């Protein structure tokens, strides 16, 4: 069929993900100054003496005076510089005063609001039906990090991870994609002014090696990510329209809609499957307003209700929609049902061994759960066989001990 042809003809490579840091510490950025404007000729510019900062200056400026920090740098573009104000009238600068450079210390690497997905060209990625759970909105271990050309910055890299791994980091238009090139940059004068905190950034130069996808790797910093996100949105999650919201792995707040957890085989290809879902379902008019997040996650295993230290990889699909009130999540629920039906029919060919669905909508009192095992031997059958064998083994043991005749 045309659908099968489309699925088989897609490229196998996992697409590279570029995440760009949004804030900067540029001299010409108005929000970097306490007065909300760039200093003009009759102003006195004041950098706090004990604040470490790197400041990019794009153009020439005349100033009355400037107080510099004890530890910092001014990075001058071609033609940029500072001159003393000669007292002549400046039409855009009526009354002089002290203009202070704002504090950039609080801008944190693990704040999802300070990153945006971009294309390899650096242009913002067009908004579409795909979104990311919160832990994946900050750079993951196989992502490319971009600090915009001709910008300075300062970022706090406090982390609960021993090392923050990345595929590459681009600074001032230069892509650093080997451990050696990154180590060379860290040894230069700018890096200590740009990165601070207890974290360690490490460039690997390698992308995700697994066609079934790679986990983001930010789970240890999940609490840090959620704290930053809630700090930006008023310290509490928005009230969902459904009574029993779902809590997807890697996401900070509960959602209305549906989640699907897929167990997969070595034949599964995450990028191909995502493209298939977008082309075949999310493009349908009835699913306008539905958004999907899909990624590999590691779910902690439980045995007899006890949480174990081991985890199992699975593919998590999160579906949300823009419906309101009692209709909240209903379009996402319908799409999840369609996906589950397709898994039941074609799962083996897609590299999917089983799927489990959970639903929370505005009209439902509690989450509904459904599962579709693809293989004939279900988990229940396996557990039944195990208990039967244990029972028979126990009888044999007692018989041999002479306790049973």
GROMACS .gro file of C-alpha atoms in nm:
model
  405
    1UNK     CA    1   0.000   0.000   0.000
    2UNK     CA    2   0.098   0.363  -0.028
    3UNK     CA    3   0.122   0.383   0.350
    4UNK     CA    4   0.370   0.095   0.368
    5UNK     CA    5   0.573   0.240   0.080
    6UNK     CA    6   0.595   0.575   0.258
    7UNK     CA    7   0.711   0.413   0.580
    8UNK     CA    8   0.983   0.207   0.413
    9UNK     CA    9   1.118   0.493   0.202
   10UNK     CA   10   1.200   0.730   0.488
   11UNK     CA   11   1.565   0.794   0.579
   12UNK     CA   12   1.691   0.585   0.869
   13UNK     CA   13   1.913   0.845   1.032
   14UNK     CA   14   1.801   1.006   1.357
   15UNK     CA   15   1.758   1.379   1.294
   16UNK     CA   16   2.002   1.609   1.473
   17UNK     CA   17   1.843   1.845   1.726
   18UNK     CA   18   1.973   2.201   1.761
   19UNK     CA   19   1.888   2.394   2.077
   20UNK     CA   20   1.973   2.764   2.095
   21UNK     CA   21   2.029   2.968   2.414
   22UNK     CA   22   1.794   3.269   2.408
   23UNK     CA   23   1.934   3.530   2.657
   24UNK     CA   24   2.251   3.730   2.595
   25UNK     CA   25   2.470   3.978   2.777
   26UNK     CA   26   2.516   4.213   2.478
   27UNK     CA   27   2.573   4.583   2.543
   28UNK     CA   28   2.304   4.679   2.288
   29UNK     CA   29   2.027   4.460   2.439
   30UNK     CA   30   1.792   4.700   2.622
   31UNK     CA   31   1.669   4.438   2.871
   32UNK     CA   32   2.026   4.394   2.999
   33UNK     CA   33   2.009   4.739   3.165
   34UNK     CA   34   1.814   4.838   3.476
   35UNK     CA   35   1.656   5.135   3.297
   36UNK     CA   36   1.529   4.910   3.015
   37UNK     CA   37   1.727   5.102   2.752
   38UNK     CA   38   2.078   5.109   2.606
   39UNK     CA   39   2.304   5.373   2.772
   40UNK     CA   40   2.342   5.699   2.582
   41UNK     CA   41   2.605   5.974   2.576
   42UNK     CA   42   2.515   6.159   2.896
   43UNK     CA   43   2.487   5.838   3.103
   44UNK     CA   44   2.729   5.687   3.350
   45UNK     CA   45   2.757   5.312   3.287
   46UNK     CA   46   2.799   5.099   3.598
   47UNK     CA   47   2.902   4.732   3.608
   48UNK     CA   48   2.895   4.579   3.958
   49UNK     CA   49   3.260   4.538   4.058
   50UNK     CA   50   3.218   4.186   4.200
   51UNK     CA   51   3.005   4.048   3.913
   52UNK     CA   52   3.181   3.836   3.650
   53UNK     CA   53   3.056   3.916   3.302
   54UNK     CA   54   3.138   3.890   2.931
   55UNK     CA   55   2.980   4.168   2.720
   56UNK     CA   56   2.971   4.182   2.340
   57UNK     CA   57   2.972   4.535   2.193
   58UNK     CA   58   2.845   4.562   1.838
   59UNK     CA   59   2.875   4.938   1.765
   60UNK     CA   60   3.056   5.255   1.883
   61UNK     CA   61   2.923   5.438   2.191
   62UNK     CA   62   2.990   5.778   2.349
   63UNK     CA   63   2.956   5.779   2.729
   64UNK     CA   64   3.009   6.023   3.016
   65UNK     CA   65   3.178   5.761   3.234
   66UNK     CA   66   3.200   5.384   3.281
   67UNK     CA   67   3.278   5.173   3.589
   68UNK     CA   68   3.408   4.825   3.501
   69UNK     CA   69   3.399   4.499   3.702
   70UNK     CA   70   3.713   4.352   3.857
   71UNK     CA   71   3.677   4.036   3.646
   72UNK     CA   72   3.516   4.052   3.303
   73UNK     CA   73   3.563   4.125   2.935
   74UNK     CA   74   3.430   4.355   2.665
   75UNK     CA   75   3.429   4.179   2.327
   76UNK     CA   76   3.437   4.445   2.056
   77UNK     CA   77   3.303   4.382   1.705
   78UNK     CA   78   3.479   4.545   1.410
   79UNK     CA   79   3.424   4.923   1.440
   80UNK     CA   80   3.289   4.904   1.796
   81UNK     CA   81   3.437   5.102   2.083
   82UNK     CA   82   3.385   5.374   2.345
   83UNK     CA   83   3.460   5.745   2.342
   84UNK     CA   84   3.418   6.017   2.604
   85UNK     CA   85   3.106   6.233   2.566
   86UNK     CA   86   3.207   6.579   2.440
   87UNK     CA   87   2.902   6.758   2.580
   88UNK     CA   88   2.730   6.820   2.246
   89UNK     CA   89   2.353   6.775   2.227
   90UNK     CA   90   2.230   6.420   2.168
   91UNK     CA   91   1.862   6.419   2.056
   92UNK     CA   92   1.801   6.067   2.187
   93UNK     CA   93   1.954   6.133   2.528
   94UNK     CA   94   1.776   6.405   2.722
   95UNK     CA   95   1.875   6.353   3.085
   96UNK     CA   96   2.183   6.168   3.194
   97UNK     CA   97   2.196   5.925   3.486
   98UNK     CA   98   2.352   5.606   3.614
   99UNK     CA   99   2.259   5.300   3.408
  100UNK     CA  100   2.345   4.967   3.567
  101UNK     CA  101   2.408   4.637   3.389
  102UNK     CA  102   2.153   4.380   3.506
  103UNK     CA  103   2.249   4.067   3.696
  104UNK     CA  104   2.289   3.765   3.465
  105UNK     CA  105   2.394   3.518   3.738
  106UNK     CA  106   2.049   3.359   3.777
  107UNK     CA  107   2.012   3.238   3.416
  108UNK     CA  108   2.027   2.860   3.445
  109UNK     CA  109   2.113   2.593   3.187
  110UNK     CA  110   1.826   2.376   3.313
  111UNK     CA  111   1.556   2.641   3.262
  112UNK     CA  112   1.342   2.524   2.966
  113UNK     CA  113   1.212   2.878   2.903
  114UNK     CA  114   1.565   2.993   2.806
  115UNK     CA  115   1.606   2.750   2.512
  116UNK     CA  116   1.447   2.725   2.168
  117UNK     CA  117   1.465   2.461   1.896
  118UNK     CA  118   1.629   2.592   1.579
  119UNK     CA  119   1.709   2.462   1.232
  120UNK     CA  120   2.074   2.393   1.136
  121UNK     CA  121   2.070   2.738   0.970
  122UNK     CA  122   1.992   2.898   1.309
  123UNK     CA  123   1.637   2.998   1.213
  124UNK     CA  124   1.368   2.915   1.473
  125UNK     CA  125   1.209   2.576   1.408
  126UNK     CA  126   0.854   2.621   1.270
  127UNK     CA  127   0.585   2.534   1.522
  128UNK     CA  128   0.403   2.214   1.433
  129UNK     CA  129   0.229   1.917   1.593
  130UNK     CA  130   0.544   1.794   1.770
  131UNK     CA  131   0.633   1.918   2.120
  132UNK     CA  132   0.882   1.801   2.384
  133UNK     CA  133   0.827   1.694   2.743
  134UNK     CA  134   0.993   1.942   2.980
  135UNK     CA  135   1.313   1.744   3.046
  136UNK     CA  136   1.377   1.738   2.670
  137UNK     CA  137   1.326   2.113   2.621
  138UNK     CA  138   1.680   2.171   2.751
  139UNK     CA  139   1.975   2.014   2.565
  140UNK     CA  140   1.988   1.633   2.572
  141UNK     CA  141   2.309   1.431   2.558
  142UNK     CA  142   2.312   1.394   2.177
  143UNK     CA  143   2.195   1.749   2.095
  144UNK     CA  144   2.382   2.035   1.929
  145UNK     CA  145   2.391   2.350   2.147
  146UNK     CA  146   2.403   2.691   1.978
  147UNK     CA  147   2.499   3.023   2.135
  148UNK     CA  148   2.414   3.284   1.871
  149UNK     CA  149   2.700   3.436   1.671
  150UNK     CA  150   2.799   3.787   1.783
  151UNK     CA  151   2.651   3.746   2.129
  152UNK     CA  152   2.799   3.718   2.475
  153UNK     CA  153   2.629   3.519   2.751
  154UNK     CA  154   2.657   3.389   3.106
  155UNK     CA  155   2.491   3.063   3.209
  156UNK     CA  156   2.476   2.876   3.539
  157UNK     CA  157   2.549   2.506   3.474
  158UNK     CA  158   2.471   2.373   3.824
  159UNK     CA  159   2.373   2.008   3.773
  160UNK     CA  160   2.302   1.681   3.954
  161UNK     CA  161   2.473   1.491   3.671
  162UNK     CA  162   2.845   1.411   3.704
  163UNK     CA  163   2.892   1.530   3.344
  164UNK     CA  164   2.654   1.703   3.099
  165UNK     CA  165   2.722   1.533   2.766
  166UNK     CA  166   2.649   1.710   2.435
  167UNK     CA  167   2.721   1.638   2.069
  168UNK     CA  168   2.853   1.988   1.997
  169UNK     CA  169   2.858   2.348   2.123
  170UNK     CA  170   2.869   2.647   1.887
  171UNK     CA  171   3.011   2.974   2.025
  172UNK     CA  172   3.071   3.293   1.825
  173UNK     CA  173   2.992   3.109   1.501
  174UNK     CA  174   3.247   2.833   1.569
  175UNK     CA  175   3.121   2.476   1.614
  176UNK     CA  176   3.319   2.280   1.874
  177UNK     CA  177   3.243   1.913   1.805
  178UNK     CA  178   3.542   1.720   1.939
  179UNK     CA  179   3.663   1.670   2.297
  180UNK     CA  180   3.994   1.834   2.200
  181UNK     CA  181   3.838   2.148   2.047
  182UNK     CA  182   3.610   2.190   2.350
  183UNK     CA  183   3.901   2.142   2.593
  184UNK     CA  184   4.092   2.409   2.400
  185UNK     CA  185   3.801   2.652   2.433
  186UNK     CA  186   3.766   2.584   2.807
  187UNK     CA  187   4.134   2.673   2.846
  188UNK     CA  188   4.079   3.016   2.687
  189UNK     CA  189   3.991   3.344   2.861
  190UNK     CA  190   3.617   3.360   2.778
  191UNK     CA  191   3.482   3.024   2.901
  192UNK     CA  192   3.513   3.099   3.277
  193UNK     CA  193   3.322   3.424   3.221
  194UNK     CA  194   3.046   3.250   3.022
  195UNK     CA  195   2.993   2.928   3.221
  196UNK     CA  196   2.973   2.908   3.600
  197UNK     CA  197   2.836   2.662   3.857
  198UNK     CA  198   2.925   2.309   3.967
  199UNK     CA  199   2.837   2.132   3.639
  200UNK     CA  200   3.082   2.001   3.380
  201UNK     CA  201   3.005   2.025   3.007
  202UNK     CA  202   3.160   1.759   2.783
  203UNK     CA  203   3.146   1.758   2.402
  204UNK     CA  204   3.149   1.408   2.247
  205UNK     CA  205   3.098   1.477   1.875
  206UNK     CA  206   2.871   1.171   1.844
  207UNK     CA  207   2.499   1.156   1.772
  208UNK     CA  208   2.252   0.895   1.893
  209UNK     CA  209   2.384   0.558   1.772
  210UNK     CA  210   2.054   0.369   1.814
  211UNK     CA  211   1.779   0.385   1.549
  212UNK     CA  212   1.523   0.309   1.822
  213UNK     CA  213   1.618   0.643   1.977
  214UNK     CA  214   1.819   0.749   2.282
  215UNK     CA  215   1.693   0.869   2.617
  216UNK     CA  216   1.753   1.240   2.678
  217UNK     CA  217   1.963   1.186   2.990
  218UNK     CA  218   1.828   1.475   3.199
  219UNK     CA  219   1.630   1.268   3.452
  220UNK     CA  220   1.871   1.346   3.739
  221UNK     CA  221   1.809   1.717   3.680
  222UNK     CA  222   1.431   1.675   3.648
  223UNK     CA  223   1.360   1.848   3.984
  224UNK     CA  224   1.590   2.137   3.882
  225UNK     CA  225   1.409   2.171   3.547
  226UNK     CA  226   1.065   2.170   3.708
  227UNK     CA  227   1.169   2.421   3.976
  228UNK     CA  228   1.291   2.662   3.706
  229UNK     CA  229   0.976   2.612   3.499
  230UNK     CA  230   0.740   2.667   3.790
  231UNK     CA  231   0.941   2.970   3.905
  232UNK     CA  232   0.877   3.124   3.560
  233UNK     CA  233   0.504   3.041   3.563
  234UNK     CA  234   0.406   3.146   3.915
  235UNK     CA  235   0.532   2.849   4.121
  236UNK     CA  236   0.241   2.614   4.052
  237UNK     CA  237   0.110   2.398   3.769
  238UNK     CA  238  -0.197   2.523   3.580
  239UNK     CA  239  -0.524   2.362   3.686
  240UNK     CA  240  -0.606   2.088   3.430
  241UNK     CA  241  -0.960   2.045   3.295
  242UNK     CA  242  -0.962   1.672   3.373
  243UNK     CA  243  -1.009   1.527   3.723
  244UNK     CA  244  -0.724   1.274   3.707
  245UNK     CA  245  -0.453   1.425   3.486
  246UNK     CA  246  -0.180   1.204   3.343
  247UNK     CA  247   0.181   1.244   3.455
  248UNK     CA  248   0.411   1.163   3.160
  249UNK     CA  249   0.772   1.072   3.238
  250UNK     CA  250   0.997   1.377   3.203
  251UNK     CA  251   0.708   1.625   3.224
  252UNK     CA  252   0.654   1.860   3.518
  253UNK     CA  253   0.276   1.908   3.524
  254UNK     CA  254  -0.020   1.678   3.471
  255UNK     CA  255  -0.191   1.681   3.131
  256UNK     CA  256  -0.530   1.595   2.984
  257UNK     CA  257  -0.521   1.369   2.680
  258UNK     CA  258  -0.352   1.031   2.638
  259UNK     CA  259  -0.021   0.856   2.685
  260UNK     CA  260   0.094   0.542   2.506
  261UNK     CA  261   0.388   0.330   2.623
  262UNK     CA  262   0.532   0.103   2.355
  263UNK     CA  263   0.762  -0.194   2.408
  264UNK     CA  264   0.985  -0.234   2.104
  265UNK     CA  265   1.209  -0.483   1.925
  266UNK     CA  266   1.549  -0.424   1.756
  267UNK     CA  267   1.362  -0.349   1.430
  268UNK     CA  268   1.196  -0.034   1.568
  269UNK     CA  269   1.302   0.300   1.412
  270UNK     CA  270   1.192   0.603   1.618
  271UNK     CA  271   1.240   0.870   1.350
  272UNK     CA  272   1.052   0.667   1.088
  273UNK     CA  273   0.768   0.595   1.328
  274UNK     CA  274   0.737   0.961   1.431
  275UNK     CA  275   0.724   1.068   1.067
  276UNK     CA  276   0.462   0.801   0.997
  277UNK     CA  277   0.238   0.926   1.281
  278UNK     CA  278   0.271   1.288   1.163
  279UNK     CA  279   0.198   1.208   0.798
  280UNK     CA  280  -0.079   0.953   0.845
  281UNK     CA  281  -0.267   1.085   1.148
  282UNK     CA  282  -0.165   1.426   1.281
  283UNK     CA  283  -0.211   1.577   0.933
  284UNK     CA  284  -0.581   1.477   0.930
  285UNK     CA  285  -0.824   1.772   0.975
  286UNK     CA  286  -1.006   1.598   1.263
  287UNK     CA  287  -0.680   1.600   1.460
  288UNK     CA  288  -0.606   1.970   1.410
  289UNK     CA  289  -0.501   2.109   1.748
  290UNK     CA  290  -0.357   1.777   1.868
  291UNK     CA  291   0.012   1.780   1.963
  292UNK     CA  292   0.242   1.484   2.018
  293UNK     CA  293   0.564   1.422   2.208
  294UNK     CA  294   0.744   1.095   2.132
  295UNK     CA  295   1.076   0.978   2.274
  296UNK     CA  296   1.257   0.692   2.441
  297UNK     CA  297   1.238   0.704   2.821
  298UNK     CA  298   1.354   0.476   3.103
  299UNK     CA  299   1.077   0.366   3.335
  300UNK     CA  300   1.167   0.235   3.681
  301UNK     CA  301   1.068  -0.129   3.719
  302UNK     CA  302   0.844  -0.253   3.999
  303UNK     CA  303   0.810  -0.607   4.131
  304UNK     CA  304   0.513  -0.689   4.354
  305UNK     CA  305   0.462  -0.316   4.408
  306UNK     CA  306   0.822  -0.251   4.516
  307UNK     CA  307   1.031  -0.003   4.314
  308UNK     CA  308   1.359  -0.154   4.196
  309UNK     CA  309   1.680   0.023   4.095
  310UNK     CA  310   1.668  -0.116   3.742
  311UNK     CA  311   1.474   0.052   3.462
  312UNK     CA  312   1.336  -0.060   3.129
  313UNK     CA  313   1.349   0.145   2.807
  314UNK     CA  314   1.022   0.217   2.630
  315UNK     CA  315   0.881   0.458   2.374
  316UNK     CA  316   0.651   0.716   2.534
  317UNK     CA  317   0.393   0.899   2.324
  318UNK     CA  318   0.213   1.194   2.487
  319UNK     CA  319  -0.094   1.334   2.311
  320UNK     CA  320  -0.261   1.661   2.413
  321UNK     CA  321  -0.516   1.883   2.238
  322UNK     CA  322  -0.662   2.234   2.245
  323UNK     CA  323  -1.017   2.129   2.337
  324UNK     CA  324  -1.165   2.291   2.649
  325UNK     CA  325  -1.396   2.193   2.933
  326UNK     CA  326  -1.560   1.851   2.905
  327UNK     CA  327  -1.405   1.809   2.559
  328UNK     CA  328  -1.047   1.850   2.688
  329UNK     CA  329  -0.834   1.559   2.574
  330UNK     CA  330  -1.105   1.392   2.365
  331UNK     CA  331  -0.932   1.443   2.028
  332UNK     CA  332  -0.607   1.313   2.179
  333UNK     CA  333  -0.799   1.011   2.315
  334UNK     CA  334  -0.941   0.931   1.969
  335UNK     CA  335  -0.596   0.957   1.809
  336UNK     CA  336  -0.449   0.731   2.079
  337UNK     CA  337  -0.720   0.472   2.005
  338UNK     CA  338  -0.635   0.487   1.634
  339UNK     CA  339  -0.264   0.442   1.708
  340UNK     CA  340  -0.333   0.146   1.938
  341UNK     CA  341  -0.551  -0.019   1.673
  342UNK     CA  342  -0.271   0.026   1.420
  343UNK     CA  343  -0.021  -0.123   1.668
  344UNK     CA  344  -0.247  -0.429   1.710
  345UNK     CA  345  -0.261  -0.476   1.331
  346UNK     CA  346   0.091  -0.379   1.217
  347UNK     CA  347   0.301  -0.374   1.536
  348UNK     CA  348   0.522  -0.667   1.446
  349UNK     CA  349   0.622  -0.511   1.112
  350UNK     CA  350   0.692  -0.177   1.285
  351UNK     CA  351   0.912  -0.332   1.554
  352UNK     CA  352   0.653  -0.283   1.830
  353UNK     CA  353   0.589  -0.578   2.061
  354UNK     CA  354   0.312  -0.428   2.278
  355UNK     CA  355   0.143  -0.103   2.372
  356UNK     CA  356  -0.038   0.036   2.676
  357UNK     CA  357  -0.267   0.341   2.668
  358UNK     CA  358  -0.385   0.573   2.948
  359UNK     CA  359  -0.647   0.845   2.900
  360UNK     CA  360  -0.762   1.151   3.096
  361UNK     CA  361  -1.033   1.375   2.947
  362UNK     CA  362  -1.254   1.655   3.075
  363UNK     CA  363  -1.554   1.423   3.082
  364UNK     CA  364  -1.391   1.123   3.254
  365UNK     CA  365  -1.367   1.072   3.629
  366UNK     CA  366  -1.050   0.865   3.610
  367UNK     CA  367  -0.783   0.753   3.366
  368UNK     CA  368  -0.883   0.464   3.143
  369UNK     CA  369  -0.619   0.204   3.070
  370UNK     CA  370  -0.601  -0.024   2.768
  371UNK     CA  371  -0.327  -0.246   2.637
  372UNK     CA  372  -0.262  -0.434   2.315
  373UNK     CA  373   0.002  -0.708   2.328
  374UNK     CA  374   0.126  -0.786   1.981
  375UNK     CA  375   0.286  -1.124   2.057
  376UNK     CA  376   0.065  -1.422   2.137
  377UNK     CA  377   0.233  -1.487   2.473
  378UNK     CA  378   0.121  -1.209   2.705
  379UNK     CA  379   0.286  -1.102   3.029
  380UNK     CA  380   0.000  -1.265   3.223
  381UNK     CA  381   0.065  -1.600   3.056
  382UNK     CA  382   0.435  -1.577   3.139
  383UNK     CA  383   0.364  -1.494   3.505
  384UNK     CA  384   0.114  -1.783   3.524
  385UNK     CA  385   0.373  -2.026   3.393
  386UNK     CA  386   0.631  -1.897   3.641
  387UNK     CA  387   0.399  -1.943   3.939
  388UNK     CA  388   0.304  -2.293   3.819
  389UNK     CA  389   0.669  -2.391   3.797
  390UNK     CA  390   0.740  -2.248   4.144
  391UNK     CA  391   0.443  -2.442   4.287
  392UNK     CA  392   0.555  -2.769   4.127
  393UNK     CA  393   0.913  -2.708   4.241
  394UNK     CA  394   0.794  -2.656   4.599
  395UNK     CA  395   0.597  -2.984   4.596
  396UNK     CA  396   0.900  -3.173   4.459
  397UNK     CA  397   1.124  -3.019   4.729
  398UNK     CA  398   0.886  -3.121   5.009
  399UNK     CA  399   0.850  -3.472   4.864
  400UNK     CA  400   1.228  -3.525   4.852
  401UNK     CA  401   1.264  -3.399   5.212
  402UNK     CA  402   1.007  -3.659   5.320
  403UNK     CA  403   0.763  -3.390   5.437
  404UNK     CA  404   0.509  -3.491   5.173
  405UNK     CA  405   0.388  -3.845   5.099
   0.00000   0.00000   0.00000
